Amino acid sequence: MKKSTFMAMILGTIGGILFALGMCMALIPEWNAFRPGVIMGVIGAVVLLIMVLVWRRMENKEPIKLSGKTIGATLIGIVGALLLGVGMCLTMVWSHMVAGIVIGIVGIVVLLCLIPFIKGLK
């Protein structure tokens, strides 16, 4: 395993856990930890951003160029992830099983649409 892949794996795991735990803290009212959850989620997001920058530097890749396609792909990813998360919350936290499953599936489909959007169809 290359050093860059190992670093990306470690930083991605740490950032993902911090982000996920922060979102759970913020969204589960029984925990009464909204503010600390938001702070932990932001820290996780920053670690994930650092992971991308470190990995690209170690792989000697060019910096990411901001274009309309890059911004569009980012927005599609955010919308898909939010829909998937809302569907999970509806199902597991608020006991709206059917609506949660439908919204979660829509989120998965939106995330799957990223593949042809980024790679294109041949």
PDB file of C-alpha atoms in Angstrom:
ATOM      1  CA  MET A   1       0.000   0.000   0.000  1.00  0.00           C
ATOM      2  CA  LYS A   2       1.326   3.397  -0.929  1.00  0.00           C
ATOM      3  CA  LYS A   3       1.917   5.996   1.747  1.00  0.00           C
ATOM      4  CA  SER A   4      -0.579   8.386   0.163  1.00  0.00           C
ATOM      5  CA  THR A   5      -3.322   5.743   0.153  1.00  0.00           C
ATOM      6  CA  PHE A   6      -2.599   4.853   3.782  1.00  0.00           C
ATOM      7  CA  MET A   7      -2.719   8.509   4.853  1.00  0.00           C
ATOM      8  CA  ALA A   8      -5.957   9.046   2.939  1.00  0.00           C
ATOM      9  CA  MET A   9      -7.452   5.965   4.604  1.00  0.00           C
ATOM     10  CA  ILE A  10      -6.468   7.082   8.115  1.00  0.00           C
ATOM     11  CA  LEU A  11      -7.546  10.718   7.690  1.00  0.00           C
ATOM     12  CA  GLY A  12     -10.736   9.667   5.887  1.00  0.00           C
ATOM     13  CA  THR A  13     -11.666   7.282   8.685  1.00  0.00           C
ATOM     14  CA  ILE A  14     -11.010   9.857  11.407  1.00  0.00           C
ATOM     15  CA  GLY A  15     -12.825  12.623   9.528  1.00  0.00           C
ATOM     16  CA  GLY A  16     -15.769  10.378   8.664  1.00  0.00           C
ATOM     17  CA  ILE A  17     -16.193   9.204  12.245  1.00  0.00           C
ATOM     18  CA  LEU A  18     -15.999  12.747  13.626  1.00  0.00           C
ATOM     19  CA  PHE A  19     -18.455  14.020  11.020  1.00  0.00           C
ATOM     20  CA  ALA A  20     -20.922  11.155  11.540  1.00  0.00           C
ATOM     21  CA  LEU A  21     -20.784  11.383  15.331  1.00  0.00           C
ATOM     22  CA  GLY A  22     -21.233  15.148  15.161  1.00  0.00           C
ATOM     23  CA  MET A  23     -24.304  14.776  12.963  1.00  0.00           C
ATOM     24  CA  CYS A  24     -25.761  12.182  15.339  1.00  0.00           C
ATOM     25  CA  MET A  25     -25.125  14.490  18.289  1.00  0.00           C
ATOM     26  CA  ALA A  26     -26.814  17.363  16.488  1.00  0.00           C
ATOM     27  CA  LEU A  27     -29.816  15.466  15.132  1.00  0.00           C
ATOM     28  CA  ILE A  28     -30.810  13.169  18.009  1.00  0.00           C
ATOM     29  CA  PRO A  29     -32.720  15.357  20.473  1.00  0.00           C
ATOM     30  CA  GLU A  30     -32.378  12.880  23.340  1.00  0.00           C
ATOM     31  CA  TRP A  31     -28.648  13.532  23.454  1.00  0.00           C
ATOM     32  CA  ASN A  32     -29.093  17.301  24.079  1.00  0.00           C
ATOM     33  CA  ALA A  33     -25.821  17.986  22.278  1.00  0.00           C
ATOM     34  CA  PHE A  34     -26.727  20.140  19.286  1.00  0.00           C
ATOM     35  CA  ARG A  35     -23.957  22.745  19.607  1.00  0.00           C
ATOM     36  CA  PRO A  36     -21.145  20.259  20.405  1.00  0.00           C
ATOM     37  CA  GLY A  37     -22.455  18.074  17.572  1.00  0.00           C
ATOM     38  CA  VAL A  38     -22.227  20.908  15.066  1.00  0.00           C
ATOM     39  CA  ILE A  39     -18.699  21.709  16.259  1.00  0.00           C
ATOM     40  CA  MET A  40     -17.630  18.064  15.978  1.00  0.00           C
ATOM     41  CA  GLY A  41     -19.240  17.773  12.537  1.00  0.00           C
ATOM     42  CA  VAL A  42     -17.361  20.846  11.310  1.00  0.00           C
ATOM     43  CA  ILE A  43     -14.093  19.442  12.686  1.00  0.00           C
ATOM     44  CA  GLY A  44     -14.785  16.181  10.830  1.00  0.00           C
ATOM     45  CA  ALA A  45     -15.486  18.074   7.597  1.00  0.00           C
ATOM     46  CA  VAL A  46     -12.224  20.023   7.991  1.00  0.00           C
ATOM     47  CA  VAL A  47     -10.272  16.776   8.544  1.00  0.00           C
ATOM     48  CA  LEU A  48     -11.858  15.359   5.377  1.00  0.00           C
ATOM     49  CA  LEU A  49     -10.891  18.481   3.432  1.00  0.00           C
ATOM     50  CA  ILE A  50      -7.328  18.223   4.760  1.00  0.00           C
ATOM     51  CA  MET A  51      -7.331  14.557   3.700  1.00  0.00           C
ATOM     52  CA  VAL A  52      -8.126  15.518   0.109  1.00  0.00           C
ATOM     53  CA  LEU A  53      -5.418  18.191   0.062  1.00  0.00           C
ATOM     54  CA  VAL A  54      -2.787  15.883   1.612  1.00  0.00           C
ATOM     55  CA  TRP A  55      -3.620  13.016  -0.750  1.00  0.00           C
ATOM     56  CA  ARG A  56      -3.469  15.238  -3.838  1.00  0.00           C
ATOM     57  CA  ARG A  57      -0.139  16.699  -2.705  1.00  0.00           C
ATOM     58  CA  MET A  58       1.347  13.241  -2.036  1.00  0.00           C
ATOM     59  CA  GLU A  59       0.146  11.986  -5.451  1.00  0.00           C
ATOM     60  CA  ASN A  60       1.591  15.084  -7.202  1.00  0.00           C
ATOM     61  CA  LYS A  61      -1.778  15.908  -8.709  1.00  0.00           C
ATOM     62  CA  GLU A  62      -2.834  19.327  -9.932  1.00  0.00           C
ATOM     63  CA  PRO A  63      -5.002  21.481  -7.674  1.00  0.00           C
ATOM     64  CA  ILE A  64      -8.729  21.093  -8.252  1.00  0.00           C
ATOM     65  CA  LYS A  65      -9.933  23.616 -10.811  1.00  0.00           C
ATOM     66  CA  LEU A  66     -13.256  25.261 -10.040  1.00  0.00           C
ATOM     67  CA  SER A  67     -15.491  24.963 -13.065  1.00  0.00           C
ATOM     68  CA  GLY A  68     -19.214  24.742 -13.590  1.00  0.00           C
ATOM     69  CA  LYS A  69     -18.972  20.955 -13.799  1.00  0.00           C
ATOM     70  CA  THR A  70     -17.039  20.718 -10.518  1.00  0.00           C
ATOM     71  CA  ILE A  71     -19.530  22.934  -8.704  1.00  0.00           C
ATOM     72  CA  GLY A  72     -22.457  21.024 -10.222  1.00  0.00           C
ATOM     73  CA  ALA A  73     -21.002  17.665  -9.181  1.00  0.00           C
ATOM     74  CA  THR A  74     -20.441  18.981  -5.664  1.00  0.00           C
ATOM     75  CA  LEU A  75     -24.021  20.242  -5.428  1.00  0.00           C
ATOM     76  CA  ILE A  76     -25.424  16.956  -6.759  1.00  0.00           C
ATOM     77  CA  GLY A  77     -23.367  15.066  -4.162  1.00  0.00           C
ATOM     78  CA  ILE A  78     -24.543  17.320  -1.342  1.00  0.00           C
ATOM     79  CA  VAL A  79     -28.207  17.032  -2.364  1.00  0.00           C
ATOM     80  CA  GLY A  80     -27.951  13.238  -2.709  1.00  0.00           C
ATOM     81  CA  ALA A  81     -26.261  12.838   0.669  1.00  0.00           C
ATOM     82  CA  LEU A  82     -28.819  15.089   2.351  1.00  0.00           C
ATOM     83  CA  LEU A  83     -31.735  13.198   0.811  1.00  0.00           C
ATOM     84  CA  LEU A  84     -30.248   9.883   1.897  1.00  0.00           C
ATOM     85  CA  GLY A  85     -29.690  11.216   5.424  1.00  0.00           C
ATOM     86  CA  VAL A  86     -33.196  12.678   5.681  1.00  0.00           C
ATOM     87  CA  GLY A  87     -34.628   9.361   4.541  1.00  0.00           C
ATOM     88  CA  MET A  88     -32.622   7.537   7.203  1.00  0.00           C
ATOM     89  CA  CYS A  89     -33.752   9.991   9.884  1.00  0.00           C
ATOM     90  CA  LEU A  90     -37.390   9.694   8.826  1.00  0.00           C
ATOM     91  CA  THR A  91     -37.148   5.919   9.046  1.00  0.00           C
ATOM     92  CA  MET A  92     -35.099   5.475  12.214  1.00  0.00           C
ATOM     93  CA  VAL A  93     -35.795   8.531  14.351  1.00  0.00           C
ATOM     94  CA  TRP A  94     -39.261   9.796  13.430  1.00  0.00           C
ATOM     95  CA  SER A  95     -40.910   6.445  12.513  1.00  0.00           C
ATOM     96  CA  HIS A  96     -42.093   7.492   9.042  1.00  0.00           C
ATOM     97  CA  MET A  97     -41.064   4.246   7.376  1.00  0.00           C
ATOM     98  CA  VAL A  98     -42.552   4.610   3.870  1.00  0.00           C
ATOM     99  CA  ALA A  99     -41.603   8.270   3.387  1.00  0.00           C
ATOM    100  CA  GLY A 100     -38.110   7.589   4.729  1.00  0.00           C
ATOM    101  CA  ILE A 101     -37.522   4.673   2.396  1.00  0.00           C
ATOM    102  CA  VAL A 102     -38.776   6.604  -0.638  1.00  0.00           C
ATOM    103  CA  ILE A 103     -36.657   9.686   0.148  1.00  0.00           C
ATOM    104  CA  GLY A 104     -33.629   7.488   0.904  1.00  0.00           C
ATOM    105  CA  ILE A 105     -33.972   5.698  -2.440  1.00  0.00           C
ATOM    106  CA  VAL A 106     -34.258   9.052  -4.223  1.00  0.00           C
ATOM    107  CA  GLY A 107     -31.031  10.102  -2.464  1.00  0.00           C
ATOM    108  CA  ILE A 108     -29.281   6.916  -3.606  1.00  0.00           C
ATOM    109  CA  VAL A 109     -30.448   7.493  -7.196  1.00  0.00           C
ATOM    110  CA  VAL A 110     -29.180  11.099  -7.087  1.00  0.00           C
ATOM    111  CA  LEU A 111     -25.803   9.864  -5.826  1.00  0.00           C
ATOM    112  CA  LEU A 112     -25.697   7.223  -8.567  1.00  0.00           C
ATOM    113  CA  CYS A 113     -26.317   9.987 -11.118  1.00  0.00           C
ATOM    114  CA  LEU A 114     -22.913  11.396 -10.175  1.00  0.00           C
ATOM    115  CA  ILE A 115     -21.158   8.563 -12.027  1.00  0.00           C
ATOM    116  CA  PRO A 116     -22.401   9.393 -15.532  1.00  0.00           C
ATOM    117  CA  PHE A 117     -22.252  13.116 -14.724  1.00  0.00           C
ATOM    118  CA  ILE A 118     -18.556  12.951 -13.878  1.00  0.00           C
ATOM    119  CA  LYS A 119     -17.325  10.119 -16.125  1.00  0.00           C
ATOM    120  CA  GLY A 120     -19.769  10.569 -18.986  1.00  0.00           C
ATOM    121  CA  LEU A 121     -21.542   7.938 -21.051  1.00  0.00           C
ATOM    122  CA  LYS A 122     -19.780   6.097 -23.881  1.00  0.00           C
TER     123      LYS A 122
END
